[in-house]
CSV table of C-alpha atoms in Angstrom, one decimal:
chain,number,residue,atom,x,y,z
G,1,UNK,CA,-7.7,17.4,64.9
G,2,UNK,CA,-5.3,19.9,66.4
G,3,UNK,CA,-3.5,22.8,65.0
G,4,UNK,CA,-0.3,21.0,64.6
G,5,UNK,CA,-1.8,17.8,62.5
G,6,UNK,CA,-3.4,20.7,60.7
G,7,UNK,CA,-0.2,21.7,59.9
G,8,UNK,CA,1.6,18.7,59.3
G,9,UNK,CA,-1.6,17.7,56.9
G,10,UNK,CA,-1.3,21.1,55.3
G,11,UNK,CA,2.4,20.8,54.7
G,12,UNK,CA,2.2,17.0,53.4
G,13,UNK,CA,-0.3,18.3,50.7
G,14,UNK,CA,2.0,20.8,49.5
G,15,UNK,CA,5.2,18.3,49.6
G,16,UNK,CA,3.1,16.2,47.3
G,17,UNK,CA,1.9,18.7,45.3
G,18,UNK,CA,5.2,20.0,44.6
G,19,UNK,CA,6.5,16.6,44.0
G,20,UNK,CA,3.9,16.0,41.9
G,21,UNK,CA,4.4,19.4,39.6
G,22,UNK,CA,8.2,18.8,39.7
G,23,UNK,CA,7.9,15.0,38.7
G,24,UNK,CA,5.4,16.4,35.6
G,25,UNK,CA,7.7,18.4,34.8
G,26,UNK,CA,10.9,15.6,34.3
G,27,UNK,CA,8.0,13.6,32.7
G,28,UNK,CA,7.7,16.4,30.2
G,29,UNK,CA,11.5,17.4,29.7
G,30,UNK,CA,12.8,13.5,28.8
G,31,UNK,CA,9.7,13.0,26.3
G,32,UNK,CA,10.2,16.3,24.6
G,33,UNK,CA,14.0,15.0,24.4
G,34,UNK,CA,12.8,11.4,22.7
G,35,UNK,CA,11.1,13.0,20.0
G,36,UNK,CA,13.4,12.9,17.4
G,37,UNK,CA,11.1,13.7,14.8
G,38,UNK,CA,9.9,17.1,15.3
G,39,UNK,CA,11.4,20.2,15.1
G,40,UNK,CA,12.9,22.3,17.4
G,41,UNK,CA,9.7,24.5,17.4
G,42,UNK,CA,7.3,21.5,17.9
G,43,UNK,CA,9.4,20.7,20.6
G,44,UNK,CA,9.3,24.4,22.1
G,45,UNK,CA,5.5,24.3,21.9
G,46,UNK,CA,5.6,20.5,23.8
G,47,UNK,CA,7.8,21.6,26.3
G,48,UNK,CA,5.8,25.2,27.1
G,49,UNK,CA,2.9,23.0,27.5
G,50,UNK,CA,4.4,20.7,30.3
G,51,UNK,CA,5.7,23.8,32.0
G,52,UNK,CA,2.1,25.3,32.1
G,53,UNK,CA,0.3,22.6,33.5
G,54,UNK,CA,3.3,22.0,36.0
G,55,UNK,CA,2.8,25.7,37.1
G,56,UNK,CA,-0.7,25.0,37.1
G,57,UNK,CA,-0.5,21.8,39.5
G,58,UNK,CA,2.1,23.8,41.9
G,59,UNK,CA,-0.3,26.7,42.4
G,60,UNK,CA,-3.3,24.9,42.9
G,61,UNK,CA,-2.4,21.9,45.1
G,62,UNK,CA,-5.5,19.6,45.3
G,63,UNK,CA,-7.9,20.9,42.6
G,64,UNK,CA,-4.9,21.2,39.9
G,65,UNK,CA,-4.2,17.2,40.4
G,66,UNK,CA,-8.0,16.4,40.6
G,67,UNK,CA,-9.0,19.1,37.0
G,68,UNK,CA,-6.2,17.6,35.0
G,69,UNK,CA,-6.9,14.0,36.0
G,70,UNK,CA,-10.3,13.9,35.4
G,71,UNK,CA,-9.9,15.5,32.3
G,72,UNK,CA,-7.2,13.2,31.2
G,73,UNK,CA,-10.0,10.3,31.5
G,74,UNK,CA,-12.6,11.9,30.0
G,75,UNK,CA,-10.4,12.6,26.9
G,76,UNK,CA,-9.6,8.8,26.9
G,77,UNK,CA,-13.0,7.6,26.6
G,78,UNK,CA,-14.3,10.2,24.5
G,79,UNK,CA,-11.8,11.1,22.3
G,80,UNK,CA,-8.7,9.1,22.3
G,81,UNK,CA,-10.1,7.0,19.2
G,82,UNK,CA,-8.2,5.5,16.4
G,83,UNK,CA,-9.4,8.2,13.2
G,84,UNK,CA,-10.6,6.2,10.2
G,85,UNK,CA,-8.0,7.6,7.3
G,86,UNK,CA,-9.4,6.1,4.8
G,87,UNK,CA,-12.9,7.6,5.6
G,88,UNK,CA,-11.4,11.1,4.7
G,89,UNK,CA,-9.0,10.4,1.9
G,90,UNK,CA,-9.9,12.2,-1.4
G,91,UNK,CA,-9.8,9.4,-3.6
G,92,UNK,CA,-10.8,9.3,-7.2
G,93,UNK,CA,-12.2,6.0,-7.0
G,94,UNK,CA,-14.8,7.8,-4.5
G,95,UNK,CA,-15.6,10.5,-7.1
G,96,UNK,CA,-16.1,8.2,-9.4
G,97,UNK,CA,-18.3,6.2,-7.6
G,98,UNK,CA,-20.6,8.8,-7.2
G,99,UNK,CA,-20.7,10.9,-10.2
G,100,UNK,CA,-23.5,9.3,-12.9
G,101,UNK,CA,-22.3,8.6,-16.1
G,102,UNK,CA,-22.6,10.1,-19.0
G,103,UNK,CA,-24.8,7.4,-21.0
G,104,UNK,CA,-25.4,9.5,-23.9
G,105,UNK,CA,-21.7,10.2,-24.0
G,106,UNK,CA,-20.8,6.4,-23.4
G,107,UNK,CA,-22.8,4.5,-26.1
G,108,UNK,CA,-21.3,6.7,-28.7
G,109,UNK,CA,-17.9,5.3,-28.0
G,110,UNK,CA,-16.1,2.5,-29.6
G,111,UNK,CA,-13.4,0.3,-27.9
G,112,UNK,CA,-9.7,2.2,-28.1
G,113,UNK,CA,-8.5,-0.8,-30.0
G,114,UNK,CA,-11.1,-1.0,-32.6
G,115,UNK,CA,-10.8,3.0,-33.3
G,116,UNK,CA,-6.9,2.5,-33.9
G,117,UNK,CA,-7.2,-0.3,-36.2
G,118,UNK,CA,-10.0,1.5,-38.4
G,119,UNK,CA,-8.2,4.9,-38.0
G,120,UNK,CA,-11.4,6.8,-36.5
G,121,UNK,CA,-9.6,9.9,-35.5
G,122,UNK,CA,-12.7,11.7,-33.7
G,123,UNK,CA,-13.7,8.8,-31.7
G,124,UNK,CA,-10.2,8.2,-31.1
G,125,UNK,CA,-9.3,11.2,-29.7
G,126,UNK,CA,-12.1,11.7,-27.7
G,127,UNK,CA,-11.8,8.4,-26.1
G,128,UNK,CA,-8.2,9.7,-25.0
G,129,UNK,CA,-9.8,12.9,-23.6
G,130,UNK,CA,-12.0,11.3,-21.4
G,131,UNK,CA,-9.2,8.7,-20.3
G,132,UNK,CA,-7.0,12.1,-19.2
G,133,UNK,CA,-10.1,13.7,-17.6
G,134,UNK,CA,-10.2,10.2,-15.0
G,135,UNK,CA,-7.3,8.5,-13.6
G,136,UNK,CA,-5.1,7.8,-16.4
G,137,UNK,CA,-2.7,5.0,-14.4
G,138,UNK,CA,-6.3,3.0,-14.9
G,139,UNK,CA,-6.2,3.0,-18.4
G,140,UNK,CA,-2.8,3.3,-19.0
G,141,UNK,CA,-2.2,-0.2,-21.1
G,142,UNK,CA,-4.7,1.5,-23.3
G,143,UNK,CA,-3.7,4.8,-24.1
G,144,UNK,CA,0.2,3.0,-24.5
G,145,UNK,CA,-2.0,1.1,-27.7
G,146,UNK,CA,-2.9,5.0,-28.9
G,147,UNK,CA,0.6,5.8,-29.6
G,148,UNK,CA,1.0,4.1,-32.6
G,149,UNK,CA,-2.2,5.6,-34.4
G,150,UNK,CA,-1.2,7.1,-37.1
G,151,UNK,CA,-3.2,10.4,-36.2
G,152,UNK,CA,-0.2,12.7,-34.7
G,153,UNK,CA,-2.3,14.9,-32.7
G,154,UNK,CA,-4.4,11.6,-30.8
G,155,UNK,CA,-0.2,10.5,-30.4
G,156,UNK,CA,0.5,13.4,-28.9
G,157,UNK,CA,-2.4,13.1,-26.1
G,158,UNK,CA,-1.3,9.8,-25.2
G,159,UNK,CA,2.6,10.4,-24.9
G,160,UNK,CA,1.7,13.5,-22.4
G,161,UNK,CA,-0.6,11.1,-20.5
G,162,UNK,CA,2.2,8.9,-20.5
G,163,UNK,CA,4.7,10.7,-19.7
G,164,UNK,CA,2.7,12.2,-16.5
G,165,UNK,CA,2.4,9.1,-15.5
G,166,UNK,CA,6.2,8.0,-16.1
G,167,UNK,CA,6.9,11.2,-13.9
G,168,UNK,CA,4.5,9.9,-10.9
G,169,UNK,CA,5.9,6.9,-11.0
G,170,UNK,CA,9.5,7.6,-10.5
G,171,UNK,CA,8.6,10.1,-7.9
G,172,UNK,CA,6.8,8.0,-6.1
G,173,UNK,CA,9.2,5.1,-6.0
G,174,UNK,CA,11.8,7.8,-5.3
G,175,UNK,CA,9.6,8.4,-1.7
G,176,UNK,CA,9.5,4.3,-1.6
G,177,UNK,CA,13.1,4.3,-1.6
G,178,UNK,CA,14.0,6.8,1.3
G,179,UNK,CA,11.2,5.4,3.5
G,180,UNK,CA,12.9,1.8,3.4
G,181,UNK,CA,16.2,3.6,3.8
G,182,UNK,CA,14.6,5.1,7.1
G,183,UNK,CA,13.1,1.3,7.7
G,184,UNK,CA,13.9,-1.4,5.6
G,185,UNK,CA,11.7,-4.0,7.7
G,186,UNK,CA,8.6,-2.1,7.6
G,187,UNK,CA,5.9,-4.7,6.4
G,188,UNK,CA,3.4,-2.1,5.8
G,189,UNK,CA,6.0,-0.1,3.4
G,190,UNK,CA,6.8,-3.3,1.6
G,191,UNK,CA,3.5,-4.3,1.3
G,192,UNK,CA,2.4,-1.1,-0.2
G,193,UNK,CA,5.6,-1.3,-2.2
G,194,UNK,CA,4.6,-4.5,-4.1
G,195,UNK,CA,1.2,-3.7,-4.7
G,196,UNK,CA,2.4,-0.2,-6.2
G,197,UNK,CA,5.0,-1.8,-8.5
G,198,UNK,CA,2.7,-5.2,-9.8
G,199,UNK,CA,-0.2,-2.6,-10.8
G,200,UNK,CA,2.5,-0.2,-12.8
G,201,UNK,CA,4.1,-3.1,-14.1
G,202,UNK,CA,1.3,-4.5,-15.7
G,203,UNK,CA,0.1,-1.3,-16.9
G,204,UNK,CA,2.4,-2.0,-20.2
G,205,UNK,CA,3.9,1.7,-20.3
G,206,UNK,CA,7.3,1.2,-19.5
G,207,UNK,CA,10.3,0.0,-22.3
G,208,UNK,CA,11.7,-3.5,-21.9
G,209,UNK,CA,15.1,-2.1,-20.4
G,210,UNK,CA,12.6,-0.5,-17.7
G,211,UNK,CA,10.3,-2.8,-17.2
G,212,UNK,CA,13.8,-4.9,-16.2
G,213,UNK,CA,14.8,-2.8,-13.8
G,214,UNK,CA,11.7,-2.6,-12.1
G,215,UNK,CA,10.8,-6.5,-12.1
G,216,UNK,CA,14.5,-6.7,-10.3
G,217,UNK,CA,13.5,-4.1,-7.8
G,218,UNK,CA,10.2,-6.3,-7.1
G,219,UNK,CA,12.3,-9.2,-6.8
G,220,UNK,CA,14.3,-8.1,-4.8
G,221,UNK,CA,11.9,-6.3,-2.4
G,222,UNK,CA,10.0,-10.2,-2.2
G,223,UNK,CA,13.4,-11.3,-1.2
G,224,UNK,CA,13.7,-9.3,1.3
G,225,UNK,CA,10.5,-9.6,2.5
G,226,UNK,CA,10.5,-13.7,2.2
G,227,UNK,CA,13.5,-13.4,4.3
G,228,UNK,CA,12.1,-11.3,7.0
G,229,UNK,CA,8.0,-12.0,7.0
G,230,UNK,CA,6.7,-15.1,4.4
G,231,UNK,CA,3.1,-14.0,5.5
G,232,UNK,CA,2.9,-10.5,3.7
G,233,UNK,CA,3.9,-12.1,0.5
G,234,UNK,CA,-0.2,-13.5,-0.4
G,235,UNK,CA,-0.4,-16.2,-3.3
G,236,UNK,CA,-1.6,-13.7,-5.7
G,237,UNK,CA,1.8,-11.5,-5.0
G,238,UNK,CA,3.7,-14.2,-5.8
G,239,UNK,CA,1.5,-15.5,-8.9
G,240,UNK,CA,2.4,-12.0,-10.2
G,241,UNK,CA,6.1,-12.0,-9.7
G,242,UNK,CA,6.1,-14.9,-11.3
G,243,UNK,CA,4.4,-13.8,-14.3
G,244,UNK,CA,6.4,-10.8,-14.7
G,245,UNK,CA,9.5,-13.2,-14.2
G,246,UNK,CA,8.5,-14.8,-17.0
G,247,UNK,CA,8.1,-12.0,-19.3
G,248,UNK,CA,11.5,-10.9,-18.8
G,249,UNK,CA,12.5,-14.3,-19.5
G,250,UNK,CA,13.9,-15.1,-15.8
G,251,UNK,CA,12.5,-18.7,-16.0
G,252,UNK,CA,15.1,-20.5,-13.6
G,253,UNK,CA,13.8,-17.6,-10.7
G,254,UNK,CA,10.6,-17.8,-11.4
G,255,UNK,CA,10.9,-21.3,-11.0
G,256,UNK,CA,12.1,-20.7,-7.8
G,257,UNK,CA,9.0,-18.6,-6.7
G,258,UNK,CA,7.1,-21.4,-7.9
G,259,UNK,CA,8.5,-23.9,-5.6
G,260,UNK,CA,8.0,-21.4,-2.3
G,261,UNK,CA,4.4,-20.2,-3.6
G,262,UNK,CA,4.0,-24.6,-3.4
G,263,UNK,CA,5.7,-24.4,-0.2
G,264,UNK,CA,3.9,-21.7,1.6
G,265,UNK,CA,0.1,-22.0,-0.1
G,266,UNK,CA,0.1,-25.6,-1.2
G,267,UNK,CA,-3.9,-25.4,-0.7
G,268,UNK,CA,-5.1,-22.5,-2.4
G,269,UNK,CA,-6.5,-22.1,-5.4
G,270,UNK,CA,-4.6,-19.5,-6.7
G,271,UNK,CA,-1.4,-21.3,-6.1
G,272,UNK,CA,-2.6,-24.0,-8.9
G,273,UNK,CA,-3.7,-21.3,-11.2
G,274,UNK,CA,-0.3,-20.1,-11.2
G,275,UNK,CA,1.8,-23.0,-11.2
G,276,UNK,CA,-0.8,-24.7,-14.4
G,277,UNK,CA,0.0,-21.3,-15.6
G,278,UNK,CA,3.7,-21.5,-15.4
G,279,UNK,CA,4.5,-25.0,-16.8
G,280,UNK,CA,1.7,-24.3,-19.8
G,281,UNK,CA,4.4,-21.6,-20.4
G,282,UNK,CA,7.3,-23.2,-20.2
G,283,UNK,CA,6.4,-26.8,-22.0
G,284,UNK,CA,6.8,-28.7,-18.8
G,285,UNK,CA,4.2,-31.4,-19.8
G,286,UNK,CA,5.0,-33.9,-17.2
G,287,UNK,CA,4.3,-31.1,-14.3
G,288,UNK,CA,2.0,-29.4,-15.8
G,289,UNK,CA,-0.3,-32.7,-16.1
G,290,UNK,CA,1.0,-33.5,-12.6
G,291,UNK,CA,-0.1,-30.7,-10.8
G,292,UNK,CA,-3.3,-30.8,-12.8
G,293,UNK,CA,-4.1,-34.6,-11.9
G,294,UNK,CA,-3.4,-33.4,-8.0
G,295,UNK,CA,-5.5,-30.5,-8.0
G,296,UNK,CA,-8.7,-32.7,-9.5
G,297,UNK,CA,-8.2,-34.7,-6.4
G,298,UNK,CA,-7.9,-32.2,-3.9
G,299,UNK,CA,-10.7,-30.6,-1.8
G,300,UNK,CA,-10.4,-27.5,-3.4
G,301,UNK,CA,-13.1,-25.1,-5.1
G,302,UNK,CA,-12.4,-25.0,-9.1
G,303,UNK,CA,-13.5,-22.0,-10.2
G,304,UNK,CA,-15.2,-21.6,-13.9
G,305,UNK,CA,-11.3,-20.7,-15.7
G,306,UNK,CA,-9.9,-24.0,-13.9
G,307,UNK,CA,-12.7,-25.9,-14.4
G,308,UNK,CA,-12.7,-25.3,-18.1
G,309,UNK,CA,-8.8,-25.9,-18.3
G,310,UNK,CA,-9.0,-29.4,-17.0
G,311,UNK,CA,-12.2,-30.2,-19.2
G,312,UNK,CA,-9.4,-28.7,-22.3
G,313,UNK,CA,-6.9,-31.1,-21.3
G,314,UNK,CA,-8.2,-33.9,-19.8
């Protein structure tokens, strides 16, 4: 090779080297500009960072290229891994799991119900102290039952607890709201969403006016869901907006559930158990009887609450 390919070899290695750093660097500047949520100082750090390693790959022609891309792909197959959230979230379902109960202190307890109605104060209140020590959403319907004992202090305990949990609960359906302002069509938010609001619905703590209100919001996230994606809503969603249809007396929609739970899960077992469910409710013999005829002939797996009803009415 002679001095002038040297040359020409020399200076091709640094016109693609600097093409290289400059078209890193134009990489780096438009996807700083595209991130729309960070802040102006996260998008400092990003954009100090592209400048650096830009630098880096002018200055050092071949090995700048060659460090930078082999450790780009070891980081891919080493690290670049999806993190398992749910392995590091601080439940208290996992605390509870693994703490060993207190057998000595559970045997000496009597049911919340049967301490009310007998008016055992001392077991009474602490049965409501070690509800507040745990997660009190889980034993909500219960401590709602404490608030009619006629012992004021054990009343007291549960309209705090209850009143925490009222607090929760409109905060956290006040972060609900503003996400599906930011994206109404997120599944995973409207998924979440209508778990959230069947478990606090059925937890019994809210007044009638409230427990309105909410069953409207639940409807109306369903809708809206039903509209956009049918397959997030599962059988036992709709089984339960039925229900709580029902309990604010919105029979005519809840009949309407009931026709697109048929429509959408006509082969599931938990389909039947809601629509038996529903016209029991409602004194619909002739469908009631109907559906119940239709599901003995089906090919479906009666579990021991179905299997029972049909040996009741048949």
């Amino acid at each position: 090779m002679t001095e002038n390919q040297k040359l020409i070899l020399v200076l091709l290695i640094l016109f693609i080297n600097t093409l290289t750093a400059a078209s890193y660097f134009i990489y780096g500047f438009i996807r700083t500009r595209k991130q729309k949520n960070n802040g102006e100082t996260e998008k400092k750090e990003s954009m100090c960072k592209y400048n650096i390693l830009s630098l880096f790959i002018f200055f050092c022609p071949v090995a700048g290229v060659c460090f930078l891309g082999f450790g780009t792909l070891l980081y891919h197959i080493f690290f670049d891994s999806d993190i398992d959230l749910a392995a590091i979230t601080f439940s208290k379902e996992r605390v509870d799991v693994m703490d060993t109960p207190d057998v000595e202190e559970e045997i000496n307890l009597v049911p919340m119900e049967e301490a009310i109605m007998i008016e055992d104060k001392e077991n009474l209140r602490q049965l409501l102290l070690t509800v507040l020590r745990g997660d009190v959403s889980k034993s909500i319907s219960a401590v709602t039952k404490a608030l009619n004992s006629s012992d004021s202090e054990a009343s007291h305990y549960a309209a705090s607890a209850i009143m925490d949990v009222m607090n929760e609960f409109q905060t956290t359906m006040q972060k609900f709201h503003a996400e599906l302002e930011k994206t109404p069509a997120d599944p995973e938010v409207n998924r979440l969403l209508i778990e959230y609001l069947i478990k606090m619905l059925n937890a019994g703590f809210l007044s009638d006016l409230e427990l309105k209100t909410y069953v409207y919001t639940l409807q109306h996230t369903c809708e809206n869901v039903y509209q956009s994606d049918q397959k997030i809503l599962t059988p036992e969603y709709y089984s339960s907006l039925v229900q709580l249809l029902c309990r604010i007396g919105e029979i005519q929609t809840a009949s309407a559930w009931v026709d697109r739970l048929w429509q959408a899960y006509p082969e599931n077992i938990e389909t039947y158990r809601c629509i038996l469910h529903f016209y029991f409710e409602t004194k619909n013999k002739d469908k009631f009887f109907a559906y119940m005829e239709q599901l003995k002939q089906s090919d479906i797996s009666i579990d021991k609450d179905l299997l029972e009803l049909i040996r009741v009415f048949s």
